[in-house]
N, CA, C and O atoms as CSV, one atom per row, in Angstrom:
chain,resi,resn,atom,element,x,y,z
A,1,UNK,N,N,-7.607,-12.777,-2.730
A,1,UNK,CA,C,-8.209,-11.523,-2.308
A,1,UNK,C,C,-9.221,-11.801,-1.202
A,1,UNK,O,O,-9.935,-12.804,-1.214
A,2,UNK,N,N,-9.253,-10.873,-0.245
A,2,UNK,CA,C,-10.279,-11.408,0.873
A,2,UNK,C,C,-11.271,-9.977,1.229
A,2,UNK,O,O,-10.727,-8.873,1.205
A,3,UNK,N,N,-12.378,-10.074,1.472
A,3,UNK,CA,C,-13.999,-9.351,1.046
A,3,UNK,C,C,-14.369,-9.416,2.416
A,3,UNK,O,O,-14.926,-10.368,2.963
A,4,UNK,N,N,-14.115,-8.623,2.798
A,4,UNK,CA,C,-14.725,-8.040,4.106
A,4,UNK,C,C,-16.109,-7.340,4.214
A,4,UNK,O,O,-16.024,-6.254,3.642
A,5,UNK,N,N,-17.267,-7.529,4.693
A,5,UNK,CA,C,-18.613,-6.841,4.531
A,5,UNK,C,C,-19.118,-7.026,5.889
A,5,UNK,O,O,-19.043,-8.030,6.598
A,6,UNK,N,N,-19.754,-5.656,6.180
A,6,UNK,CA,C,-20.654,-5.789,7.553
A,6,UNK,C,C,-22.057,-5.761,7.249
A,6,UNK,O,O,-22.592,-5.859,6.145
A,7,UNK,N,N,-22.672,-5.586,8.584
A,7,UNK,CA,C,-24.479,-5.575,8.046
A,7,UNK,C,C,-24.697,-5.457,9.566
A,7,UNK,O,O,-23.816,-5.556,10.420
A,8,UNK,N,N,-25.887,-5.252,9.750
A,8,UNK,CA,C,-26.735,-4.814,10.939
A,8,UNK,C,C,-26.938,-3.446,11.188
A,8,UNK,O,O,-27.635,-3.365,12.200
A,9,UNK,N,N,-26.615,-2.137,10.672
A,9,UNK,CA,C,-26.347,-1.305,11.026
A,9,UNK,C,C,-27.400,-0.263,10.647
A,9,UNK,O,O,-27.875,-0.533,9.544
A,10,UNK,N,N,-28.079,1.175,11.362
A,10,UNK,CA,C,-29.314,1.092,11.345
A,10,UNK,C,C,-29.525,2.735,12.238
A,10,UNK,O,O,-28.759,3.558,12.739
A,11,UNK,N,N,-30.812,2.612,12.090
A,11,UNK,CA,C,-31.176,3.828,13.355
A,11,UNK,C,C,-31.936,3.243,14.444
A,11,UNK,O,O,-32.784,2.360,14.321
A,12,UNK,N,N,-31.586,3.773,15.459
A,12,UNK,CA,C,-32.288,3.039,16.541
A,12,UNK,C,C,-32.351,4.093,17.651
A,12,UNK,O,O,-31.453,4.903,17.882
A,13,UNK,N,N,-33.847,3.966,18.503
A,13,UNK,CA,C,-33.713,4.946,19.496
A,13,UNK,C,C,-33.128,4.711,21.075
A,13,UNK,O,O,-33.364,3.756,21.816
A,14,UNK,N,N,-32.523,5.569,21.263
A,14,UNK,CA,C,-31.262,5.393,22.533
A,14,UNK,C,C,-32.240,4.873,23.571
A,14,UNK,O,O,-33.347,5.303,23.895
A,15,UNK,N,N,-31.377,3.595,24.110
A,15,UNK,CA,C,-31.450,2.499,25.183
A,15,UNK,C,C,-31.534,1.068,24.120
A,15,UNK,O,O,-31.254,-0.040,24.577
A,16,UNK,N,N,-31.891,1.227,22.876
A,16,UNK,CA,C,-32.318,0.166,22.322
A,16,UNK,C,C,-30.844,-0.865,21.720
A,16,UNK,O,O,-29.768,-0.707,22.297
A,17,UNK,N,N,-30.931,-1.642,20.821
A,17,UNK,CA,C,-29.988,-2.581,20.546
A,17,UNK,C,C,-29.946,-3.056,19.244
A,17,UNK,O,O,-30.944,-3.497,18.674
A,18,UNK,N,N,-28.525,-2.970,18.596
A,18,UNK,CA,C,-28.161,-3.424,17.343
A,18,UNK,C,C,-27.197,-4.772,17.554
A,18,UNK,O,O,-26.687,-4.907,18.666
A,19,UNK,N,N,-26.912,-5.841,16.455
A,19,UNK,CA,C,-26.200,-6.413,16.439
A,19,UNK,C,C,-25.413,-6.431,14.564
A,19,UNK,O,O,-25.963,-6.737,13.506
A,20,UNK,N,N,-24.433,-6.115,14.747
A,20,UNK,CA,C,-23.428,-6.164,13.396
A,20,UNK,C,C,-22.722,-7.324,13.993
A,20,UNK,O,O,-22.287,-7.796,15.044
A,21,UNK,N,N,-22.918,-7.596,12.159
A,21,UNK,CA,C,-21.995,-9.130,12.016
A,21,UNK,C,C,-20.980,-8.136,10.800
A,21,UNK,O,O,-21.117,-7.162,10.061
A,22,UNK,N,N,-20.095,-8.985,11.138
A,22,UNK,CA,C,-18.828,-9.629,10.245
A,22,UNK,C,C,-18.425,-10.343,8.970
A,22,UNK,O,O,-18.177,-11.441,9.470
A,23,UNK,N,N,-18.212,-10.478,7.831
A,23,UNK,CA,C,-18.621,-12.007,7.324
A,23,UNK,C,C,-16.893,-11.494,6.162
A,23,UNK,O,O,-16.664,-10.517,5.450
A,24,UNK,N,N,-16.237,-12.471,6.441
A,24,UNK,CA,C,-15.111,-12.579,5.546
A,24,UNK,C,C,-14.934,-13.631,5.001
A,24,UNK,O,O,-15.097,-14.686,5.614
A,25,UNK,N,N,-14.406,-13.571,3.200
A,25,UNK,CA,C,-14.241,-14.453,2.480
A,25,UNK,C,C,-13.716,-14.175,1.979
A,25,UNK,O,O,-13.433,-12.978,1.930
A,26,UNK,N,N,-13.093,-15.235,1.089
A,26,UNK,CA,C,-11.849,-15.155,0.323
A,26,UNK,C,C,-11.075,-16.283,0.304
A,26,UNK,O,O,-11.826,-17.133,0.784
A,27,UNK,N,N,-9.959,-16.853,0.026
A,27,UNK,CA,C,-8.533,-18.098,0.337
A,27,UNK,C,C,-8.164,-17.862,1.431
A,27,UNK,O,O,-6.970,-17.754,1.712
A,28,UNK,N,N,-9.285,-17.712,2.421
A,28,UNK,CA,C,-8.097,-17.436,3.971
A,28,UNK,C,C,-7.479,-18.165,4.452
A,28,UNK,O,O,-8.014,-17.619,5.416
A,29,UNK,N,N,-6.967,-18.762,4.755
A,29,UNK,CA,C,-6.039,-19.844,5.428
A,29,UNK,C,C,-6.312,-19.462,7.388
A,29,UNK,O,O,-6.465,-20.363,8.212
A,30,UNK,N,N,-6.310,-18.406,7.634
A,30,UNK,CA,C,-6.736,-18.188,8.609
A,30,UNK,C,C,-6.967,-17.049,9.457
A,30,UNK,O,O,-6.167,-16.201,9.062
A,31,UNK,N,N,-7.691,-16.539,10.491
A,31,UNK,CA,C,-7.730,-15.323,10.855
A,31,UNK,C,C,-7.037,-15.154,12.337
A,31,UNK,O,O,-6.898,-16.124,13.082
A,32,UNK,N,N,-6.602,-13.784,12.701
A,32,UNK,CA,C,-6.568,-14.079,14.182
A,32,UNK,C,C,-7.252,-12.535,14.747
A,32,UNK,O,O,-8.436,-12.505,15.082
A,33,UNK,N,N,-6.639,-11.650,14.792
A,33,UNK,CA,C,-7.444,-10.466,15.494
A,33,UNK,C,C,-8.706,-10.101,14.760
A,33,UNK,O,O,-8.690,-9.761,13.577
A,34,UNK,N,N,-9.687,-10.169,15.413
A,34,UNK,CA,C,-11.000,-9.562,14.863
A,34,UNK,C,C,-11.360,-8.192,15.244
A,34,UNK,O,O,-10.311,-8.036,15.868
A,35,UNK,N,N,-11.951,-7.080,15.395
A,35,UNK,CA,C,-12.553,-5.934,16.171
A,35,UNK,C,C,-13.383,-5.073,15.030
A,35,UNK,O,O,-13.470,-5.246,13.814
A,36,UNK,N,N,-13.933,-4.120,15.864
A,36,UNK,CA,C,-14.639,-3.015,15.103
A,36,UNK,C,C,-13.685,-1.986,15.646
A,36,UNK,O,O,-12.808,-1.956,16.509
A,37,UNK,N,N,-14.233,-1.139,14.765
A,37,UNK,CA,C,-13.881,0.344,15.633
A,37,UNK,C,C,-14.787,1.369,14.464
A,37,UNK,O,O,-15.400,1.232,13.406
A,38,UNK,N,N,-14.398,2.486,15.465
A,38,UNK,CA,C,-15.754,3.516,14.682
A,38,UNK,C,C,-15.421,4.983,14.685
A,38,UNK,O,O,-14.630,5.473,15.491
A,39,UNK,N,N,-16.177,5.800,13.573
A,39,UNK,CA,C,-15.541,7.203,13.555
A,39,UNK,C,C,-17.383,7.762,13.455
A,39,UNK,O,O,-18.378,7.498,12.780
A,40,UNK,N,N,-16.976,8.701,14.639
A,40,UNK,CA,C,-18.258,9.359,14.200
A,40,UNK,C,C,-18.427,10.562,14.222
A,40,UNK,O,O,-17.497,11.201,14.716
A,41,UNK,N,N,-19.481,11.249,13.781
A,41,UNK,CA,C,-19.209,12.569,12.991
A,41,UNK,C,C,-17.975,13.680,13.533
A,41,UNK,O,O,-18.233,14.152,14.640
A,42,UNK,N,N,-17.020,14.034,13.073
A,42,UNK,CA,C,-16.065,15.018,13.085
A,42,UNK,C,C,-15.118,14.469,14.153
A,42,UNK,O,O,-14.464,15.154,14.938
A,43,UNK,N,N,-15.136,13.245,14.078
A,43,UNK,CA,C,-13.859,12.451,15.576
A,43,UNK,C,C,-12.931,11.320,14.557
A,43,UNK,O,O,-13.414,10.622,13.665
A,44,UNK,N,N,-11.970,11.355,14.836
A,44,UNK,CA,C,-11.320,10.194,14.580
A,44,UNK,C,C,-12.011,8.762,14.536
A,44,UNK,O,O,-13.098,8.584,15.085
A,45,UNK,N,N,-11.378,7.807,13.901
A,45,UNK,CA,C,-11.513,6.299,13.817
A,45,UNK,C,C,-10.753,6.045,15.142
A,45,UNK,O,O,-9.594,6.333,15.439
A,46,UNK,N,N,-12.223,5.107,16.231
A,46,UNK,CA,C,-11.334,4.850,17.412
A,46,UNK,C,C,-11.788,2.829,17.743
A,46,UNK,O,O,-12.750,2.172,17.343
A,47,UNK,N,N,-10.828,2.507,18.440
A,47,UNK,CA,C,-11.079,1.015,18.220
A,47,UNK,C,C,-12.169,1.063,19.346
A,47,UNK,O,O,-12.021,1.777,20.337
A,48,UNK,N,N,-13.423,0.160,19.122
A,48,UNK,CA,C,-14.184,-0.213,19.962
A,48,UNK,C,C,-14.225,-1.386,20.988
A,48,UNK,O,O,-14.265,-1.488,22.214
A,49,UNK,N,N,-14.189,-2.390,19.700
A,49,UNK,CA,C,-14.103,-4.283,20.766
A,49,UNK,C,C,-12.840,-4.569,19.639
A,49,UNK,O,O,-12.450,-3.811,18.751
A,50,UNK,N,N,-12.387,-5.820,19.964
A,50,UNK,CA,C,-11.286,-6.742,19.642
A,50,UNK,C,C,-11.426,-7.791,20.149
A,50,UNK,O,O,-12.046,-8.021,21.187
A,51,UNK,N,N,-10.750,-8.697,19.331
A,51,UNK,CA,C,-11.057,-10.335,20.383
A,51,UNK,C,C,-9.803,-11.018,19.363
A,51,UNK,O,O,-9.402,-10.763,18.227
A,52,UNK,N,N,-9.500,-11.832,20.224
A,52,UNK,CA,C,-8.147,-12.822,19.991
A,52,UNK,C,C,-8.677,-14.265,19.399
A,52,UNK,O,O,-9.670,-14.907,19.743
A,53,UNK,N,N,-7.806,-14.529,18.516
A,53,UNK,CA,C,-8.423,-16.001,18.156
A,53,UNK,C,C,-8.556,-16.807,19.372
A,53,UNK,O,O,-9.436,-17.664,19.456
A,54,UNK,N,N,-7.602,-16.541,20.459
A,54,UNK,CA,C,-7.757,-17.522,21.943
A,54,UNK,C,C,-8.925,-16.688,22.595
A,54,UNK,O,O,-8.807,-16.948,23.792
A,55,UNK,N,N,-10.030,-15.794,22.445
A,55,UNK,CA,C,-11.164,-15.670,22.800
A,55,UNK,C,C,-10.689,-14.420,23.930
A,55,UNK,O,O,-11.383,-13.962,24.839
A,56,UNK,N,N,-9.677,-14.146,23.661
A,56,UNK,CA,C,-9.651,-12.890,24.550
A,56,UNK,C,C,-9.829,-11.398,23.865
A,56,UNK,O,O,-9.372,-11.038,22.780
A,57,UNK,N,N,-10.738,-10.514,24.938
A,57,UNK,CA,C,-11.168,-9.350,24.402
A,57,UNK,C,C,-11.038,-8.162,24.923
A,57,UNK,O,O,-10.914,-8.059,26.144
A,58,UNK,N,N,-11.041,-7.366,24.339
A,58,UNK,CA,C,-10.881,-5.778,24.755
A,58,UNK,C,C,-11.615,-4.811,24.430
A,58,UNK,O,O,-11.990,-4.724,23.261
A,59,UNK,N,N,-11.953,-3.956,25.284
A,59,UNK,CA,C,-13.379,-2.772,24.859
A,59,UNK,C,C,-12.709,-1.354,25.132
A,59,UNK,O,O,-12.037,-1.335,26.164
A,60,UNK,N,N,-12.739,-0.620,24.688
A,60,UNK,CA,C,-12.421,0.856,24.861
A,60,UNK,C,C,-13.822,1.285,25.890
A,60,UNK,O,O,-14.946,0.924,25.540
A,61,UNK,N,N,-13.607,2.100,27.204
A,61,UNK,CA,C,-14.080,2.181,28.276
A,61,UNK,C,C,-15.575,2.331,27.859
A,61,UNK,O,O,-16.373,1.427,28.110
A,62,UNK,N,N,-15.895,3.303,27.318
A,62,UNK,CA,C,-17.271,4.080,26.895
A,62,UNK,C,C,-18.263,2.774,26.638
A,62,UNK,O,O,-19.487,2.904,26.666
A,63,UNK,N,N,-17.707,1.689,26.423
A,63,UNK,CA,C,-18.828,0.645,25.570
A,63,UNK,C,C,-18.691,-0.545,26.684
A,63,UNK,O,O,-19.604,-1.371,26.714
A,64,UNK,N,N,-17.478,-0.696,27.706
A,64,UNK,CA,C,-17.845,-1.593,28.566
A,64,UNK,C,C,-19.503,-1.880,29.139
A,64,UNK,O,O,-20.235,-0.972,29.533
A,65,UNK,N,N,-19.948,-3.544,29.074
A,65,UNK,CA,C,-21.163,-3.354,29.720
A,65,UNK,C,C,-22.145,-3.211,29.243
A,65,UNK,O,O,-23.277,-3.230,29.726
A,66,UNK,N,N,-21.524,-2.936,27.483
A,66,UNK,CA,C,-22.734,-2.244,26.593
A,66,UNK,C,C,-22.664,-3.056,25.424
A,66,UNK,O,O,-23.497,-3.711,24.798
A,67,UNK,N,N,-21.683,-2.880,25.323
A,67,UNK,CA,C,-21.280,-3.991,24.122
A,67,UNK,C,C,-20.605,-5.141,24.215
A,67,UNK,O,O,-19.678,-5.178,25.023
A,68,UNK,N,N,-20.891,-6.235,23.477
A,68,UNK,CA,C,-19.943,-7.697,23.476
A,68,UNK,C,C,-19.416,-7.775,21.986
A,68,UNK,O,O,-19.780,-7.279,20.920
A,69,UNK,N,N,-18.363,-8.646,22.401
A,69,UNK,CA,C,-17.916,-8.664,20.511
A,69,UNK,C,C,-17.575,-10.021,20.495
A,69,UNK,O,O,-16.528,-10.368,21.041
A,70,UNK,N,N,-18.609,-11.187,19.719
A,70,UNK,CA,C,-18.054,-12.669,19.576
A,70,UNK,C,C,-17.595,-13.049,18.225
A,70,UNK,O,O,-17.764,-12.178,17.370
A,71,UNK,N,N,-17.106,-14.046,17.879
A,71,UNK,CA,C,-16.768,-14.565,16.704
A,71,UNK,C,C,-17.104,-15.954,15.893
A,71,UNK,O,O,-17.492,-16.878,16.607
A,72,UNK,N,N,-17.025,-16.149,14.811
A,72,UNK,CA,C,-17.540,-17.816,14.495
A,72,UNK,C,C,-16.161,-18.222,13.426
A,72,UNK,O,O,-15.945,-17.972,12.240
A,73,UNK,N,N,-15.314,-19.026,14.573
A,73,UNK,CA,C,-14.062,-19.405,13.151
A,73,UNK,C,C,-14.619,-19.842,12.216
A,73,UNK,O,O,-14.330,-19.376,11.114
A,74,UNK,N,N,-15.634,-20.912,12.325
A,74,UNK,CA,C,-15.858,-21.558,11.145
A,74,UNK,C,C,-16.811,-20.815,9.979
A,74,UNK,O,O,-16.902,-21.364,8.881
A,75,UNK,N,N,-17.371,-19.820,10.183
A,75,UNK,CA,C,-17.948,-18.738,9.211
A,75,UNK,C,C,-16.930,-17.342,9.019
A,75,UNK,O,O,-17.284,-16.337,8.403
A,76,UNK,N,N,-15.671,-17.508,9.648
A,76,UNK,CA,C,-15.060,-16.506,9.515
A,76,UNK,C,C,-15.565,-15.257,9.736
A,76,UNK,O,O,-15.022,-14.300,9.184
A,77,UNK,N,N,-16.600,-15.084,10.515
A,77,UNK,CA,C,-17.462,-14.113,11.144
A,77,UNK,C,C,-17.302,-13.258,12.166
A,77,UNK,O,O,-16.608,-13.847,12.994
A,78,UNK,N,N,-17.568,-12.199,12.546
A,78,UNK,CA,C,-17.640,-11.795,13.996
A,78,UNK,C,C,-18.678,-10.987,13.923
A,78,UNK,O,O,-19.144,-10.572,12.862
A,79,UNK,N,N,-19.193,-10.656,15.295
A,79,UNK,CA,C,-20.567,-9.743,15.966
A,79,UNK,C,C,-20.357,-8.931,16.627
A,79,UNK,O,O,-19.490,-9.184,17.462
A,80,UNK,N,N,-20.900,-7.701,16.668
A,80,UNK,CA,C,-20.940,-6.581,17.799
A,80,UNK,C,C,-22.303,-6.864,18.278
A,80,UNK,O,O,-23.169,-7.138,17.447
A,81,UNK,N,N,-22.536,-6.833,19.322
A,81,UNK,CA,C,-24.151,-6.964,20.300
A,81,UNK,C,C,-23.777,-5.503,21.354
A,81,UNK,O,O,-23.213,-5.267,22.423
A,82,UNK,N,N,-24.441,-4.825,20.348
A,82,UNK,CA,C,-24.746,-3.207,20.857
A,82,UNK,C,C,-26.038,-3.203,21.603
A,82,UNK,O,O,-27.052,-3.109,20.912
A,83,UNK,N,N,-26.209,-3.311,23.247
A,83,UNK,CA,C,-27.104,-3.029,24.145
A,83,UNK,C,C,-26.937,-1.291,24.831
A,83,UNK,O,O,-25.886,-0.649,24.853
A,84,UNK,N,N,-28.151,-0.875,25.288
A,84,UNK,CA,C,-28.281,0.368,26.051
A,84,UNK,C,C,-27.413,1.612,25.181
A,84,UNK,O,O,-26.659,2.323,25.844
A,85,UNK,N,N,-27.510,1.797,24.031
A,85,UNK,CA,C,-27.313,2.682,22.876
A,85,UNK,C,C,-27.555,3.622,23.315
A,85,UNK,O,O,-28.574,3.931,23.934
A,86,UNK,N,N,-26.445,4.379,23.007
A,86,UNK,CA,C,-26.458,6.397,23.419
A,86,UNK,C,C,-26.633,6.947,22.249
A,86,UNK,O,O,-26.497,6.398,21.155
A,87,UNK,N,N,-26.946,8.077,22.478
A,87,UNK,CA,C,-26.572,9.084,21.234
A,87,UNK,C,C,-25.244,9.008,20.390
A,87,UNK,O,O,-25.023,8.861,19.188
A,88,UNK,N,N,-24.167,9.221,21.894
A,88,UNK,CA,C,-22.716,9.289,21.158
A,88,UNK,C,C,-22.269,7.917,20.597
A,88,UNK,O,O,-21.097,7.748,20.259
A,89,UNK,N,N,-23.151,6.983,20.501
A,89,UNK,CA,C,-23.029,6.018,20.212
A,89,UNK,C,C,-22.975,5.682,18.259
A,89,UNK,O,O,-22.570,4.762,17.549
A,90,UNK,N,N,-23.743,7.236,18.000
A,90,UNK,CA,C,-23.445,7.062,16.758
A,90,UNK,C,C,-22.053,7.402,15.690
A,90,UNK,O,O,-21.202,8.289,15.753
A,91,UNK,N,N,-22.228,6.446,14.862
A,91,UNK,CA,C,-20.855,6.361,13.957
A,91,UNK,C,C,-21.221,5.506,12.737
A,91,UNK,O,O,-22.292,4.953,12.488
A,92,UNK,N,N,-20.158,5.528,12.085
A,92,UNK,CA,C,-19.793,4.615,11.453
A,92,UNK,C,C,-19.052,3.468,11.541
A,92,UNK,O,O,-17.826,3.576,11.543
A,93,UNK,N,N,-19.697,2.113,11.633
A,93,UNK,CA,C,-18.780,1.117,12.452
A,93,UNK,C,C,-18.158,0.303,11.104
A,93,UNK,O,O,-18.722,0.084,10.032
A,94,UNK,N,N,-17.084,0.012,11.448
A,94,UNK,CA,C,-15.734,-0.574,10.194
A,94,UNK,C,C,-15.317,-2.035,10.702
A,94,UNK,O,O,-14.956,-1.718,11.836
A,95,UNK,N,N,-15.190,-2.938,10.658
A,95,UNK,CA,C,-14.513,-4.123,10.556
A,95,UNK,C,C,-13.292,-4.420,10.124
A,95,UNK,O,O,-12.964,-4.312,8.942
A,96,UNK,N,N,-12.333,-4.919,11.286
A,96,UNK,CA,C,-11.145,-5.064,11.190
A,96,UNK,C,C,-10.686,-6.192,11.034
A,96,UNK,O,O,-10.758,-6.547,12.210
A,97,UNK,N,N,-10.240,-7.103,10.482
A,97,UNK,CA,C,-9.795,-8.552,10.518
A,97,UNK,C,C,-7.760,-8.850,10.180
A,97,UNK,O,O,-7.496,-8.614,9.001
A,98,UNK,N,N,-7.110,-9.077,10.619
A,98,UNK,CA,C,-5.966,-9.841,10.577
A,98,UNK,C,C,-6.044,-11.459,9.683
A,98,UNK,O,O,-6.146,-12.467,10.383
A,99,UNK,N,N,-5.994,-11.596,8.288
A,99,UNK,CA,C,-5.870,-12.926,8.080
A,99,UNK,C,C,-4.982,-12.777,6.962
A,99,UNK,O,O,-4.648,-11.873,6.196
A,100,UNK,N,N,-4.648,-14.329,7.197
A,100,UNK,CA,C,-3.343,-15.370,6.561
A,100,UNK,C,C,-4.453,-15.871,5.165
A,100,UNK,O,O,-5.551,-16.424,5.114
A,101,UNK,N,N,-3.527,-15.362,4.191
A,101,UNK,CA,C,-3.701,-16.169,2.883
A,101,UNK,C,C,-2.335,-16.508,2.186
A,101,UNK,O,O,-1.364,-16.693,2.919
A,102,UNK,N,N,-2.174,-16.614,0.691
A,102,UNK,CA,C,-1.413,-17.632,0.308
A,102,UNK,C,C,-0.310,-16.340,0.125
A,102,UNK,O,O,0.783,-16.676,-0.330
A,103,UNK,N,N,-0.498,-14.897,0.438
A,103,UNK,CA,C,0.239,-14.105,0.553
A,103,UNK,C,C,0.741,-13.599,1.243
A,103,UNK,O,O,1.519,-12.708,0.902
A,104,UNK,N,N,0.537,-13.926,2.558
A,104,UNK,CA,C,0.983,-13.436,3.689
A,104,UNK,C,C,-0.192,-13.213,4.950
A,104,UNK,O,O,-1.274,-13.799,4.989
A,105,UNK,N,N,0.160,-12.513,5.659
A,105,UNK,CA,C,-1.016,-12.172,6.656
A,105,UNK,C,C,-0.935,-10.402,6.549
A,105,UNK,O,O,-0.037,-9.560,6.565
A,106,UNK,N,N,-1.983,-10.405,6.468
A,106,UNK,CA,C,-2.573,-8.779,5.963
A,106,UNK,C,C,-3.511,-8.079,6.725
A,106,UNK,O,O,-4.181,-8.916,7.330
A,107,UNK,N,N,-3.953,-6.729,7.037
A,107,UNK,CA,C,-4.787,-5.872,7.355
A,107,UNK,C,C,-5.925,-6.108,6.720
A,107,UNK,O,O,-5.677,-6.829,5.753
A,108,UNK,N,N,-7.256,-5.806,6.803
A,108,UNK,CA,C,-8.048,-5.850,6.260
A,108,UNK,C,C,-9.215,-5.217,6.859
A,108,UNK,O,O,-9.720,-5.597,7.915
A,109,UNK,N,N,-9.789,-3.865,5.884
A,109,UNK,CA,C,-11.276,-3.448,6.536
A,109,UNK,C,C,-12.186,-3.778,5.829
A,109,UNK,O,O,-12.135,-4.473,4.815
A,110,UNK,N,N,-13.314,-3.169,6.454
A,110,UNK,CA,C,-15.024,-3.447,5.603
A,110,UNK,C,C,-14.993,-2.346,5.144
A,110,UNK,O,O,-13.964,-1.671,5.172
A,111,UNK,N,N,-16.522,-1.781,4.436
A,111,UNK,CA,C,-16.835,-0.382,3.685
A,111,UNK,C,C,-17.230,0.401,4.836
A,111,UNK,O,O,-17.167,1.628,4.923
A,112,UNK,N,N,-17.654,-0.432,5.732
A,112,UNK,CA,C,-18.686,0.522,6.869
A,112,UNK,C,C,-20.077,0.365,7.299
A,112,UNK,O,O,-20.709,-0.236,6.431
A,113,UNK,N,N,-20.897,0.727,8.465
A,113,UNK,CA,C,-22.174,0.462,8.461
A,113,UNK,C,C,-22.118,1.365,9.515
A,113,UNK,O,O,-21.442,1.330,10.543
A,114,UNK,N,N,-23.478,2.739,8.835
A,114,UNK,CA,C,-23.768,3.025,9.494
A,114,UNK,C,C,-24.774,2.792,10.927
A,114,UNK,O,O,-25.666,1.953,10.798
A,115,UNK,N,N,-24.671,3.424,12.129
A,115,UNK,CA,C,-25.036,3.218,13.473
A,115,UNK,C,C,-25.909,4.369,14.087
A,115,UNK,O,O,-25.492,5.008,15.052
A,116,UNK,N,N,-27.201,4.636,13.476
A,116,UNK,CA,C,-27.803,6.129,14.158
A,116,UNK,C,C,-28.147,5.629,15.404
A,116,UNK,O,O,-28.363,4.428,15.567
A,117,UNK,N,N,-28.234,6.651,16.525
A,117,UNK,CA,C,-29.029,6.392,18.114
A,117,UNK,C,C,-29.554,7.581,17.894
A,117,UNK,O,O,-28.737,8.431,17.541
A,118,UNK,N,N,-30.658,7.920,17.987
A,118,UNK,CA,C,-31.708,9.131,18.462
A,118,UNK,C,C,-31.965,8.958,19.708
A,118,UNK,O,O,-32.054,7.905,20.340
A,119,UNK,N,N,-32.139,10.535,20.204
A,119,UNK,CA,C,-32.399,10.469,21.243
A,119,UNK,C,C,-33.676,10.432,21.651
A,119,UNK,O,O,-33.938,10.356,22.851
């Protein structure tokens, strides 16, 4: 079974900066796609960052510039580094992970962490 949990997540007033981590455990054998993505009030769940086990990444436009998304194989970890925070910036941010255990390779989310920006 593998336990997905986030943390960092918070109120903060717009321009300012959050960082959410990642932290997965379990028998993983191994991970490969990492990302967040986020739903916030009355909008769909939309993907934010992503990153490739080969260190390649992708941002949905709105957060270019604003956000970075890194990872730690060896803590099975990843980070969002949320700089220059908007309003619409708030959501609920979810953790996505892709990993290999002794069952296959599976989907996997977190519970959530919330993300306030005041204006």
């Amino acid at each position: 079974q593998v336990q997905v949990v986030e943390s960092g997540g918070g109120l903060v007033q717009a321009g300012g900066s959050l960082r959410l981590s990642c932290a997965a455990s379990g028998s993983i054998f191994g991970i490969g796609i990492m990302g967040w993505y986020r739903q916030g009030p009355g909008k769909q769940r939309e993907e934010v960052a992503t990153m490739l086990s080969g260190g390649t990444t992708n941002y949905v436009g709105s957060v270019k510039g604003r956000f970075t998304i890194s990872r730690d194989d060896a803590k099975n970890t990843v980070y969002l580094q949320m700089n220059s925070l908007k309003p619409e910036d708030t959501a609920v941010y979810y953790c996505n992970i892709w990993a290999t255990t002794a069952i296959g390779t599976r989907n996997y989310w977190g519970q959530g962490t919330q993300v306030t920006v005041s204006s």
